[in-house]
GROMACS .gro file of C-alpha atoms in nm:
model
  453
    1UNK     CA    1  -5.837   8.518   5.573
    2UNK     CA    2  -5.815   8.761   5.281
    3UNK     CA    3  -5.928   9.145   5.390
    4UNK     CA    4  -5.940   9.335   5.062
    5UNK     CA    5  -6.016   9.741   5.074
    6UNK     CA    6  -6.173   9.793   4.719
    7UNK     CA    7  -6.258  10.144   4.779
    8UNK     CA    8  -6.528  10.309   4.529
    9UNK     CA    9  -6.666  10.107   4.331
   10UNK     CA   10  -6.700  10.241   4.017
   11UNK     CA   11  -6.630   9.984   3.790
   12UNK     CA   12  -6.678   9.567   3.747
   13UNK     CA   13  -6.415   9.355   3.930
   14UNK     CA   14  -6.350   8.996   3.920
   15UNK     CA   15  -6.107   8.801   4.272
   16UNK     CA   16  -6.026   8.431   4.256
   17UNK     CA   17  -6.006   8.343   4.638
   18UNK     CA   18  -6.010   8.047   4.830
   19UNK     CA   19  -6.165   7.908   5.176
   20UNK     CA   20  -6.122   7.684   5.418
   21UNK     CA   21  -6.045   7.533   5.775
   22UNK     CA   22  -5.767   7.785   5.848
   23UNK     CA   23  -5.926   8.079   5.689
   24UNK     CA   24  -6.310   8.019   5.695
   25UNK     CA   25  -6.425   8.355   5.555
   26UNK     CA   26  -6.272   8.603   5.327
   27UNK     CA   27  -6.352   9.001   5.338
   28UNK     CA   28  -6.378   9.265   5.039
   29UNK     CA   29  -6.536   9.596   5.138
   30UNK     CA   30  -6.647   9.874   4.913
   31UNK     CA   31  -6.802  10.217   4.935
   32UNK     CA   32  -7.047  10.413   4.725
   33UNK     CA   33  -7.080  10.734   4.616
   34UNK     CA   34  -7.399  10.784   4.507
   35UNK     CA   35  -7.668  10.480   4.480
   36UNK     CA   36  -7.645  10.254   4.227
   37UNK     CA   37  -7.691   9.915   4.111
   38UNK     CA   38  -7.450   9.624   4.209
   39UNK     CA   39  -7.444   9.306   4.134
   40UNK     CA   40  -7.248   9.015   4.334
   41UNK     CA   41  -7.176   8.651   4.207
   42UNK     CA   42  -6.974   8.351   4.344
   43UNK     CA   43  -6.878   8.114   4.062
   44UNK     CA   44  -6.640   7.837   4.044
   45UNK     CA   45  -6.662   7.691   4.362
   46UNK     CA   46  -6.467   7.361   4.428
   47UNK     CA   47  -6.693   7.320   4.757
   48UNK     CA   48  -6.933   7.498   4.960
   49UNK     CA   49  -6.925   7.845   5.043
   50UNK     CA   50  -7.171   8.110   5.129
   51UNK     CA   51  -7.201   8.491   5.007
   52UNK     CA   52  -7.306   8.783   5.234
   53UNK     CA   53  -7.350   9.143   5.140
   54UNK     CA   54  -7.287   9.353   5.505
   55UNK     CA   55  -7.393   9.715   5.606
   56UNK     CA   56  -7.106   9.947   5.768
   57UNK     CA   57  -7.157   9.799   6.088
   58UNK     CA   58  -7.116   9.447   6.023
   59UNK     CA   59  -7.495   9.348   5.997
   60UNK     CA   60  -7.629   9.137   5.687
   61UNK     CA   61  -7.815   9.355   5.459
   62UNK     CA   62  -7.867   9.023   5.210
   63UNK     CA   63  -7.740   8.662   5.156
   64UNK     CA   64  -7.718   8.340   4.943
   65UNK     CA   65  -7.644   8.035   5.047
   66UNK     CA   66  -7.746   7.706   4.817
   67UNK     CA   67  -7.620   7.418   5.000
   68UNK     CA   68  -7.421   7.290   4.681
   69UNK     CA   69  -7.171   7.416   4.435
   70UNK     CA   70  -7.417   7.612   4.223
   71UNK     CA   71  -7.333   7.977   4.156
   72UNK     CA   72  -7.439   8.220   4.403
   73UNK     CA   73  -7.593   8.550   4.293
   74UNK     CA   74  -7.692   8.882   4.510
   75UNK     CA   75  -7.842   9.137   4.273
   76UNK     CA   76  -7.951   9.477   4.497
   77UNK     CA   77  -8.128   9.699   4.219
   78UNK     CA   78  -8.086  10.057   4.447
   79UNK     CA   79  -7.750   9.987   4.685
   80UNK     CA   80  -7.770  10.352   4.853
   81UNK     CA   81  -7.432  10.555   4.861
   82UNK     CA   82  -7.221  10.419   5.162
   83UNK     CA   83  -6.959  10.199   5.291
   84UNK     CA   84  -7.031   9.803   5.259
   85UNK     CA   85  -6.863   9.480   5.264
   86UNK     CA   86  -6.901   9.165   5.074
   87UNK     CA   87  -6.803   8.843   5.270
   88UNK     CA   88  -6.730   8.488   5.129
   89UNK     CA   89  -6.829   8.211   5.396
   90UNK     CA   90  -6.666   7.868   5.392
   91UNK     CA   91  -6.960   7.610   5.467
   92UNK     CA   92  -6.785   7.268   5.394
   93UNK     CA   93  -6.428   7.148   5.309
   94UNK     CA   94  -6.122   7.343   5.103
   95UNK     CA   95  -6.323   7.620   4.857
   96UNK     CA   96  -6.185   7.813   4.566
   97UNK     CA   97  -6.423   8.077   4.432
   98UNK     CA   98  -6.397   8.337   4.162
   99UNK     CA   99  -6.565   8.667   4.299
  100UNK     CA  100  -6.728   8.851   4.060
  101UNK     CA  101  -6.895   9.292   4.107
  102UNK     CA  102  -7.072   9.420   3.861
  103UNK     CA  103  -7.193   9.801   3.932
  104UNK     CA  104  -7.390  10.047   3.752
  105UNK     CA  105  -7.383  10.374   3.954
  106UNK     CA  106  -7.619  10.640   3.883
  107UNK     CA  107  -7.762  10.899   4.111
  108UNK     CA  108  -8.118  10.855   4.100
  109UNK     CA  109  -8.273  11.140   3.935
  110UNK     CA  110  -8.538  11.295   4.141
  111UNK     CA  111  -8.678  11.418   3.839
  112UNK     CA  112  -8.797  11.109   3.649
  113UNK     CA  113  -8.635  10.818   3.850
  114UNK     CA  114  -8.391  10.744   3.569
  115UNK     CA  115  -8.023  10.801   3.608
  116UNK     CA  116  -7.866  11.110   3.595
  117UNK     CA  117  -7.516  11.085   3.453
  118UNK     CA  118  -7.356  11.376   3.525
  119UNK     CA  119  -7.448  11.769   3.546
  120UNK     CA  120  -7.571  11.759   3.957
  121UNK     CA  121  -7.397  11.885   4.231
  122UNK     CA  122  -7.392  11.749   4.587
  123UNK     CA  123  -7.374  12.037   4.889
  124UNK     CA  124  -7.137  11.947   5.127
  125UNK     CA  125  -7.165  11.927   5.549
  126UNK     CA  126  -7.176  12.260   5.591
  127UNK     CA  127  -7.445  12.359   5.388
  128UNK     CA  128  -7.251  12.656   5.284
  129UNK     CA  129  -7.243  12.676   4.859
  130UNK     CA  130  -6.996  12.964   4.744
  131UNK     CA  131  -7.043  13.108   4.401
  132UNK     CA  132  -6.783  13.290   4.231
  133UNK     CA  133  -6.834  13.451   3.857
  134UNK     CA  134  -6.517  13.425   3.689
  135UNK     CA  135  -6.532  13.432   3.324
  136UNK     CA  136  -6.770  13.604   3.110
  137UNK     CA  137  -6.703  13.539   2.762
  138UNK     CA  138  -7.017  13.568   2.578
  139UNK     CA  139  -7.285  13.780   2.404
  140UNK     CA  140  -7.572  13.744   2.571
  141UNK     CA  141  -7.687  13.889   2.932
  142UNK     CA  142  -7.901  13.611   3.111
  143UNK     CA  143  -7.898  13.472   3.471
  144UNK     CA  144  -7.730  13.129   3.637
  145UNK     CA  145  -7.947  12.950   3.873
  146UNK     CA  146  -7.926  12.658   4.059
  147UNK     CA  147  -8.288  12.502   4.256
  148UNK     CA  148  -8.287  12.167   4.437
  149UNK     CA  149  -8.348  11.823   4.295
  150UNK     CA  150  -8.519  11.729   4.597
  151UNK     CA  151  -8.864  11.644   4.538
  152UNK     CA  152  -8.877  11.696   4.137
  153UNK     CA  153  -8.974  11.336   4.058
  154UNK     CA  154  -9.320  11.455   4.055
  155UNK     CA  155  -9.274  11.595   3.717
  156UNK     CA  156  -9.187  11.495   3.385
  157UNK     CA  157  -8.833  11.567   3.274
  158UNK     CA  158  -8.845  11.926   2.977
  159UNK     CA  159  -9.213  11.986   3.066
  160UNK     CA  160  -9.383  12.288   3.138
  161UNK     CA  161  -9.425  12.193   3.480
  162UNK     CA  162  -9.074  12.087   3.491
  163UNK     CA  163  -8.951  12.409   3.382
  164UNK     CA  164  -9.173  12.668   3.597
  165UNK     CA  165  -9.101  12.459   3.958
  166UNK     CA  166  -8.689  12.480   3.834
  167UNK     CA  167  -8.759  12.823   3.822
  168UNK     CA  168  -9.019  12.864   4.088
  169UNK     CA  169  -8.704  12.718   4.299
  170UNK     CA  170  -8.419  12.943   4.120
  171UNK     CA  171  -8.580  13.246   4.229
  172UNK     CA  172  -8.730  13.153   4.580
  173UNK     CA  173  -8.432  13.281   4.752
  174UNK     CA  174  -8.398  12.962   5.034
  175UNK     CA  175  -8.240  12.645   5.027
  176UNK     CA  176  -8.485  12.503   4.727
  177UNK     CA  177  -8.283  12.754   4.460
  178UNK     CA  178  -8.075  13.085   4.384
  179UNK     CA  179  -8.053  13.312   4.116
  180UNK     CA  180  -7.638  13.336   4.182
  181UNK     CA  181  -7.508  13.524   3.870
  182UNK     CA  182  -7.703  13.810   3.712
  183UNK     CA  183  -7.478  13.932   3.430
  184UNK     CA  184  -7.688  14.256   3.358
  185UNK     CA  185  -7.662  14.330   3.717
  186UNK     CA  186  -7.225  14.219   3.777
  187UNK     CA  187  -6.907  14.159   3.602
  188UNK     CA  188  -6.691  13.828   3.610
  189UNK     CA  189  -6.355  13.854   3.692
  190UNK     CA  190  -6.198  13.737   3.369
  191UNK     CA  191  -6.290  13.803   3.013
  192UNK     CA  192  -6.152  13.506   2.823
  193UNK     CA  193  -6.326  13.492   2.485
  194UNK     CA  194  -6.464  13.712   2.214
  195UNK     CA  195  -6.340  14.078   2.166
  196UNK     CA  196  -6.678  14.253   2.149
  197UNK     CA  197  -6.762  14.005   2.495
  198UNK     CA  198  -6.971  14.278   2.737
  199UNK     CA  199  -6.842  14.243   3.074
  200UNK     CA  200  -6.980  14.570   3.223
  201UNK     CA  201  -7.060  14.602   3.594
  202UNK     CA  202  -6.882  14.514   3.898
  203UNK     CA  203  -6.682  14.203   4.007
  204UNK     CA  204  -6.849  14.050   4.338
  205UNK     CA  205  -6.665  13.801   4.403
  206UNK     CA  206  -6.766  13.496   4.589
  207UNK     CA  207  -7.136  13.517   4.715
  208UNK     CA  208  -7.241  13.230   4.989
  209UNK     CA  209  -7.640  13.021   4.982
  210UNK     CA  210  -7.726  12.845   5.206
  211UNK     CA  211  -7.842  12.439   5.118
  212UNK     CA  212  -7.913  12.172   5.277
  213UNK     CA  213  -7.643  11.956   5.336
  214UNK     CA  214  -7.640  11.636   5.146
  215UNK     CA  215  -7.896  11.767   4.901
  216UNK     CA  216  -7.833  11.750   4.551
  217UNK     CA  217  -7.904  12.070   4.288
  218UNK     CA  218  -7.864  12.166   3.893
  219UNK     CA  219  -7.783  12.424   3.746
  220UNK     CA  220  -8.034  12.617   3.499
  221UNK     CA  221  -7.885  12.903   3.254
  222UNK     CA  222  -8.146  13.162   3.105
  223UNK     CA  223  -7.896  13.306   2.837
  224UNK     CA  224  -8.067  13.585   2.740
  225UNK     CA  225  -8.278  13.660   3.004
  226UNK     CA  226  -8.455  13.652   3.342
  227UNK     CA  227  -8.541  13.315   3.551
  228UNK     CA  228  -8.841  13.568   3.622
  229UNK     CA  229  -8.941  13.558   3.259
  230UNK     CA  230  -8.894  13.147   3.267
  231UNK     CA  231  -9.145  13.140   3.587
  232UNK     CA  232  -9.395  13.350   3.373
  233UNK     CA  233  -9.360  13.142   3.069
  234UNK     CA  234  -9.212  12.830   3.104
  235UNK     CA  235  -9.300  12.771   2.724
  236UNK     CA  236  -9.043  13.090   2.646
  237UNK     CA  237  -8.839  12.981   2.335
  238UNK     CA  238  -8.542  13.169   2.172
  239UNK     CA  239  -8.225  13.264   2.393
  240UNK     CA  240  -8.447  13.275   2.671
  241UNK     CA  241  -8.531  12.889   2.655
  242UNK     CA  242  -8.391  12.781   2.978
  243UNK     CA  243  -8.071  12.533   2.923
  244UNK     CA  244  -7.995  12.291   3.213
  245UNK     CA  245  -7.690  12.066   3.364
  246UNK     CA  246  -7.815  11.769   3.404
  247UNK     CA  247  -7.729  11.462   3.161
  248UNK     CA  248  -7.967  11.142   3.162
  249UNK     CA  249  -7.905  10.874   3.001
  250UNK     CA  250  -8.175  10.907   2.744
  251UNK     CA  251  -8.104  11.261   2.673
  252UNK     CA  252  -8.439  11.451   2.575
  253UNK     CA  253  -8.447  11.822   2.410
  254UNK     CA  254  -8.402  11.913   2.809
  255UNK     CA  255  -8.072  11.731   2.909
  256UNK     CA  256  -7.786  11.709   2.683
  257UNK     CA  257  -7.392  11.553   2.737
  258UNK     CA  258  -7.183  11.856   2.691
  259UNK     CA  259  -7.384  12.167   2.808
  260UNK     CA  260  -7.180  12.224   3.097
  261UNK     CA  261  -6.821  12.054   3.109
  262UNK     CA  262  -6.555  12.062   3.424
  263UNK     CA  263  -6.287  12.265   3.288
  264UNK     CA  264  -5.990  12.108   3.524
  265UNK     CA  265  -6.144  11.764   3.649
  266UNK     CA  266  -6.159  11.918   4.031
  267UNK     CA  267  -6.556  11.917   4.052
  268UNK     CA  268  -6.495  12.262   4.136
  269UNK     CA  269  -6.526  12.494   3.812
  270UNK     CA  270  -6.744  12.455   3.494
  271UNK     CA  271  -6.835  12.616   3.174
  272UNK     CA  272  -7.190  12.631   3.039
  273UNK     CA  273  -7.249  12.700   2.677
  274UNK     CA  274  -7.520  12.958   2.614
  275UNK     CA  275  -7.673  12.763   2.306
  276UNK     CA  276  -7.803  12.470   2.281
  277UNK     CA  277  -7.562  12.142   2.246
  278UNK     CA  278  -7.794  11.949   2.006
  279UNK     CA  279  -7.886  12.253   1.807
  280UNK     CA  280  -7.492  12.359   1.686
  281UNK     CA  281  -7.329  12.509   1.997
  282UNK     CA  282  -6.996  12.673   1.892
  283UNK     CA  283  -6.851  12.482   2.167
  284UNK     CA  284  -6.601  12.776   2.257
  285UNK     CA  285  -6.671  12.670   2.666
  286UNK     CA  286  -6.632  13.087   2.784
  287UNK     CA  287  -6.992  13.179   2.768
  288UNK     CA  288  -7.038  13.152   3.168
  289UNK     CA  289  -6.766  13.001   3.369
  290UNK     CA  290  -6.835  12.967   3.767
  291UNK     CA  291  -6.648  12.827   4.049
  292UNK     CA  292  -6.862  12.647   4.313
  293UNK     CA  293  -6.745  12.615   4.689
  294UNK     CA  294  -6.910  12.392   4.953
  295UNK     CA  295  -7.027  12.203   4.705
  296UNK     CA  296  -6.893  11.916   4.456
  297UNK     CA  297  -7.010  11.833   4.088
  298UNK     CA  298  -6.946  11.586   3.852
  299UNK     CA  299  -6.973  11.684   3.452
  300UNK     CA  300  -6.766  11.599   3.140
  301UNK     CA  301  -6.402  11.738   3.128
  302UNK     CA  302  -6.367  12.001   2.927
  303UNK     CA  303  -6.072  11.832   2.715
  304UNK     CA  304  -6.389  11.611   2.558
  305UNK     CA  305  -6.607  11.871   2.456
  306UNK     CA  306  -6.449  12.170   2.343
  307UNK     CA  307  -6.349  12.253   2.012
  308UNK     CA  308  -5.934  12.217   1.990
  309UNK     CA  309  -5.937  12.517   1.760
  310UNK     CA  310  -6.107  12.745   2.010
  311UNK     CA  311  -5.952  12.614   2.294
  312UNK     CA  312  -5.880  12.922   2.525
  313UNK     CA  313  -5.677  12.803   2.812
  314UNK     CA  314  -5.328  12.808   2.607
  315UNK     CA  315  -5.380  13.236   2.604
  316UNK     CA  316  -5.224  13.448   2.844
  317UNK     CA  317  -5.576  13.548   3.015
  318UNK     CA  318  -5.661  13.193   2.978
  319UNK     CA  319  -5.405  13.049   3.192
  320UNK     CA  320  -5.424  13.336   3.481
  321UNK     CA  321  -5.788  13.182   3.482
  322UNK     CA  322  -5.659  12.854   3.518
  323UNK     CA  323  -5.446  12.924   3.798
  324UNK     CA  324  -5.718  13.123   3.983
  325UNK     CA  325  -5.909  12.831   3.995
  326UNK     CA  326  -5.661  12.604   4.137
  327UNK     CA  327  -5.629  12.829   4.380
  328UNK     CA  328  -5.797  12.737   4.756
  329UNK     CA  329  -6.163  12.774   4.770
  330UNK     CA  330  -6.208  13.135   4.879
  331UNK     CA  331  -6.480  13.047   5.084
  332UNK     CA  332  -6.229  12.967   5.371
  333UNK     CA  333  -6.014  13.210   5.314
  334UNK     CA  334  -5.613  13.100   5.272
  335UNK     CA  335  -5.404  13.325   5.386
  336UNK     CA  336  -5.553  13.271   5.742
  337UNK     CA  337  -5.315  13.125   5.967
  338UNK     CA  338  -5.375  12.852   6.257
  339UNK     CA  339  -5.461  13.158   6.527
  340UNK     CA  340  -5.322  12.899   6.772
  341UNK     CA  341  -4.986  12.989   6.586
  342UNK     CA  342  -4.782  13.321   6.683
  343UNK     CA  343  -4.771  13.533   6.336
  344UNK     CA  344  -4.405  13.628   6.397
  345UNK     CA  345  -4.263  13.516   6.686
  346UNK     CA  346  -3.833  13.520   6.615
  347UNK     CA  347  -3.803  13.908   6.784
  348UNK     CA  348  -3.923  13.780   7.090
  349UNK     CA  349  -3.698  13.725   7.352
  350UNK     CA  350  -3.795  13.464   7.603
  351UNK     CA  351  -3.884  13.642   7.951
  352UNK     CA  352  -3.727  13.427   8.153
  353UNK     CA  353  -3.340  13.572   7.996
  354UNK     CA  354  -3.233  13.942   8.080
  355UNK     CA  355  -3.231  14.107   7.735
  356UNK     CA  356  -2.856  14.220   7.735
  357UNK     CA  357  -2.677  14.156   8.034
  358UNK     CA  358  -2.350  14.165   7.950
  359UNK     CA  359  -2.305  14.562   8.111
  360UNK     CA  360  -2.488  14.458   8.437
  361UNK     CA  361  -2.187  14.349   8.701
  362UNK     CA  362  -2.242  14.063   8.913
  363UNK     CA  363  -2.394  14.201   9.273
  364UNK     CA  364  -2.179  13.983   9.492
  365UNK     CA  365  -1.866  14.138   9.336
  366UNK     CA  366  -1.755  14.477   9.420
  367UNK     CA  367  -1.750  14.719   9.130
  368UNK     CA  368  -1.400  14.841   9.141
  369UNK     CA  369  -1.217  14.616   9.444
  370UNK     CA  370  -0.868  14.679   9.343
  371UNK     CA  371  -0.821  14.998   9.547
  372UNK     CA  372  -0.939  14.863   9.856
  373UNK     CA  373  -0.689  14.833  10.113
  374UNK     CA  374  -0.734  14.496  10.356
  375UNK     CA  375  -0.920  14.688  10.671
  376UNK     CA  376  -0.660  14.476  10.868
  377UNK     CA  377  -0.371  14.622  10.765
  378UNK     CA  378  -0.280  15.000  10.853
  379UNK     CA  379  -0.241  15.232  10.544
  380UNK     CA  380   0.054  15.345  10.577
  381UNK     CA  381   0.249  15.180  10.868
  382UNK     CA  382   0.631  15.300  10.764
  383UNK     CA  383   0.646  15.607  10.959
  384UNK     CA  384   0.466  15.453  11.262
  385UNK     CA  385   0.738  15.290  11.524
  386UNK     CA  386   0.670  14.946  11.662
  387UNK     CA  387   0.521  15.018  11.967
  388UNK     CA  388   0.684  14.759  12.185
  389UNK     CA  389   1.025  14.935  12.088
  390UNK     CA  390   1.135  15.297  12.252
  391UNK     CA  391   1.218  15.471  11.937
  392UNK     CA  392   1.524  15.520  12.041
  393UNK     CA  393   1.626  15.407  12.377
  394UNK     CA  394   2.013  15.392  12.365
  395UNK     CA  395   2.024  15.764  12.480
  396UNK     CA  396   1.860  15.682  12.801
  397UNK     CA  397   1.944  15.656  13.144
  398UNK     CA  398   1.859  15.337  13.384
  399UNK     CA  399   1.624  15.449  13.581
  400UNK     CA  400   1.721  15.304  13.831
  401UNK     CA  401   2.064  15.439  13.835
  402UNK     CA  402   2.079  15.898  13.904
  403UNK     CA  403   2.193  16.037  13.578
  404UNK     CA  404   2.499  16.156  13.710
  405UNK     CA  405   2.413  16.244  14.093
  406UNK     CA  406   2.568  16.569  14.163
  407UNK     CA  407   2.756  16.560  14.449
  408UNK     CA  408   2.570  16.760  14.660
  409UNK     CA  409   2.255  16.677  14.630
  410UNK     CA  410   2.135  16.473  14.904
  411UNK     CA  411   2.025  16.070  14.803
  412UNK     CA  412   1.714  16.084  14.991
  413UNK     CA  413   1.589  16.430  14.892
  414UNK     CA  414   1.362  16.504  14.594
  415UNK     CA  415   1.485  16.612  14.274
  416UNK     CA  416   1.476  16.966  14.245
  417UNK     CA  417   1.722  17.124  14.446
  418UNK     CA  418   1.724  17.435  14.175
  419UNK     CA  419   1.985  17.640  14.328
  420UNK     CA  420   2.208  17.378  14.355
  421UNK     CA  421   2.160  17.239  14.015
  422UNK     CA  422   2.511  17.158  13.837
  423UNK     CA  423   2.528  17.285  13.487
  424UNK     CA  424   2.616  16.988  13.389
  425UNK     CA  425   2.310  16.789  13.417
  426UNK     CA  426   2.037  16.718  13.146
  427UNK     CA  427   1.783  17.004  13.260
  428UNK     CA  428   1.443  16.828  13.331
  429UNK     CA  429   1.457  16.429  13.306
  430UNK     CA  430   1.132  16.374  13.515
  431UNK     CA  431   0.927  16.371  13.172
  432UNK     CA  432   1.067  16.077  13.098
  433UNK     CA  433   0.770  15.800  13.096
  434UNK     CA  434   0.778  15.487  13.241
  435UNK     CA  435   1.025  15.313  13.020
  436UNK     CA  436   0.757  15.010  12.918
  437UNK     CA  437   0.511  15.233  12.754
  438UNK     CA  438   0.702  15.441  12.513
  439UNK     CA  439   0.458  15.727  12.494
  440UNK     CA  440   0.519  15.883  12.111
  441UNK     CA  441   0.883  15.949  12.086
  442UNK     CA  442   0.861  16.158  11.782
  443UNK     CA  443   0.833  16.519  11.921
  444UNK     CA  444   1.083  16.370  12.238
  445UNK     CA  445   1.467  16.508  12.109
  446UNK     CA  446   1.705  16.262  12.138
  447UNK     CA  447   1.765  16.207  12.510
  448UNK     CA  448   2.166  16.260  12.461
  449UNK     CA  449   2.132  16.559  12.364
  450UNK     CA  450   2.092  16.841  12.612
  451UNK     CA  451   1.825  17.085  12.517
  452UNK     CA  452   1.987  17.439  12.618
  453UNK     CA  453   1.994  17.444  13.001
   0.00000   0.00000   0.00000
């Protein structure tokens, strides 16, 4: 099974396919831009095969199926703008087939019901169409208007009638038409073109009207006037005569190839001349250039139309225009960033890291351990004498044996016999302790040495 994405068709195309037991149907979708007429054929066929034209959800919008090797045609005279596909049914036995599309698209011109070729604008899904005046390089001070196509078949195309509901629309202020540049009233931003070019006024940058989504609108340029005056005279001839964007494809003394042109093949910005294309426009392109937003159009490019030898966007000013318009539509502004996005995030520190802990000192630690002494060892034990040793027992006595018993003391009587005392004798020995608990020998004097009886 062959499953072929076309895309837009804009153009004839011609596949040689082929059918059969293994793959019984072959696919080729397609989508549309704007409605237009297509044509779909199956020639060639070496046995039977059906063709099926199907909507975006699979259902059969039309068919052909002959019952024999005849070719197969589908013409559809209005195909509306969407997404289709075309499928190639095998019916009996092994089928080659030579696929052949023919389109002609063409937005249907609400106007007359003939096809418009270029010079309309479609409003996009928001409904939101941005304006921006950015060059004003001629002469004259007129208006820019742009009123709905919806609705305008009723009227024939450059008439009177035509003319006043265009600018009935322009200047009802709602989503039929806008007057959106008044060039008595505001400045462009640029000034790319003649010397003596009046730009006076103030720049307003991008103004917003609301549409209708979906809709489709021209433009309308009063070059010398007021969309006012149009309305009160739709006759009005002379550099008020009302000039318009759209392109048929029987021009008439209304709609002529070339009066506005796409000056960078984006749908986004276009020039309109302020004179008349069929009546010797100097073809200079700087009269009123315009930047739409929230809106696409389609219109000749610039490089086919303009006259080499006036060709402005090789100047200095020319090419600052230039890049202005390649810019982002202002109408959502750029420089906004995603506010889910932190503007500048690198000088924060994440919270869950101390900002600079390198002075703080680990808690568990003590801040200066190295003069504490182990609590379980004395301070300074040298001059203290192990207590389990008399400091210095050699000087004394047994006590069990008398120092030196005098001999006259009596064995059984107490010590002190004070008259009898021999001089001889250490003078007081009874403070000696108990010889197993030395008590603090330091202040004792040596026990061998008498004191001074």
């Amino acid at each position: 099974m062959s499953d072929l994405d076309i895309g837009v068709l804009n153009s004839n195309q011609n596949y040689a396919g082929f059918v059969g037991n293994s793959d019984p149907f072959d696919l080729y979708k397609f989508s549309l831009n704007s409605p237009g007429k297509v044509g779909v054929s199956l020639n060639g066929l070496s046995a039977n095969a059906d063709l099926e034209v199907l909507d975006n959800r699979g259902g059969v919008l039309y068919n052909y199926a002959n019952g024999d090797l005849s070719d197969e045609v589908i013409a559809i005279d209005n195909l509306a703008a969407g997404d289709y596909t075309i499928r190639v049914k095998q019916i009996s036995g092994e089928a080659k087939y030579d696929l052949n599309l023919t389109v002609e698209n063409k937005q249907v011109d609400p106007i007359t019901g003939l096809k418009v070729e270029s010079g309309y604008f479609t409003v996009g899904e928001t409904g939101q169409v941005g304006v921006d005046f950015i060059n004003d390089g001629g002469g004259y001070k007129g208006e820019l208007a742009i009123f709905s196509l919806d609705g305008m078949d009723q009227f024939v195309p450059g008439s009177e009638e035509f003319i006043k509901e265009a600018a009935n629309r322009s200047q009802s202020n709602s989503n039929l038409g806008y007057v959106v540049i008044s060039d008595p009233n505001e400045a462009a931003k640029f000034n790319v073109g003649l010397a003596n070019a009046d730009n006076d006024g103030e720049y307003k940058g991008v103004k917003t009207f609301a549409m209708t989504p979906g809709d489709t609108f021209g433009v309308m340029l009063v070059p010398n006037g007021k969309v006012q005056e149009v309305f009160d005279n739709p006759n009005i001839g002379g550099a008020k005569r009302p000039l318009f964007s759209l392109v048929t494809a029987n021009p008439n003394e209304a709609f002529h190839v070339g009066q506005i042109a796409d000056i960078n093949g984006t749908g986004s910005a276009f020039a309109i001349e302020d004179l008349r294309v069929d009546t010797g426009t100097d073809k200079d392109y700087n009269d009123v250039i315009f930047r739409l937003s929230g809106a696409t159009g389609k219109a000749v490019n610039l490089d086919e139309v303009i006259d080499p030898a006036k060709d402005w966007r090789d100047s200095k000013l020319g090419k600052d225009l230039i890049d202005y318009v390649k810019a982002e539509s202002p109408v959502t502004p750029p420089p906004v960033i995603d506010p889910g996005t932190p503007v500048t995030p690198p000088p924060v520190v994440d919270p869950g890291t101390p900002v600079t802990p390198p002075p703080v000192v680990d808690p568990g630690t003590p801040v200066n351990p190295p003069p504490v002494v182990d609590p379980g060892t004395p301070v300074t034990p040298p001059p203290v004498v192990d207590p389990g040793t008399p400091v210095t027992p050699p000087p004394v006595v047994d006590p069990g044996t008398p120092v030196t018993p005098p001999p006259v003391v009596d064995p059984g009587t107490p010590v002190n016999p004070p008259p009898v005392v021999d001089p001889g004798t250490p003078v007081t020995p009874p403070p000696v302790v108990d010889p197993g608990t030395p008590v603090t020998p330091p202040p004792v004097v040596d026990p061998g040495t008498p004191v001074t009886p």
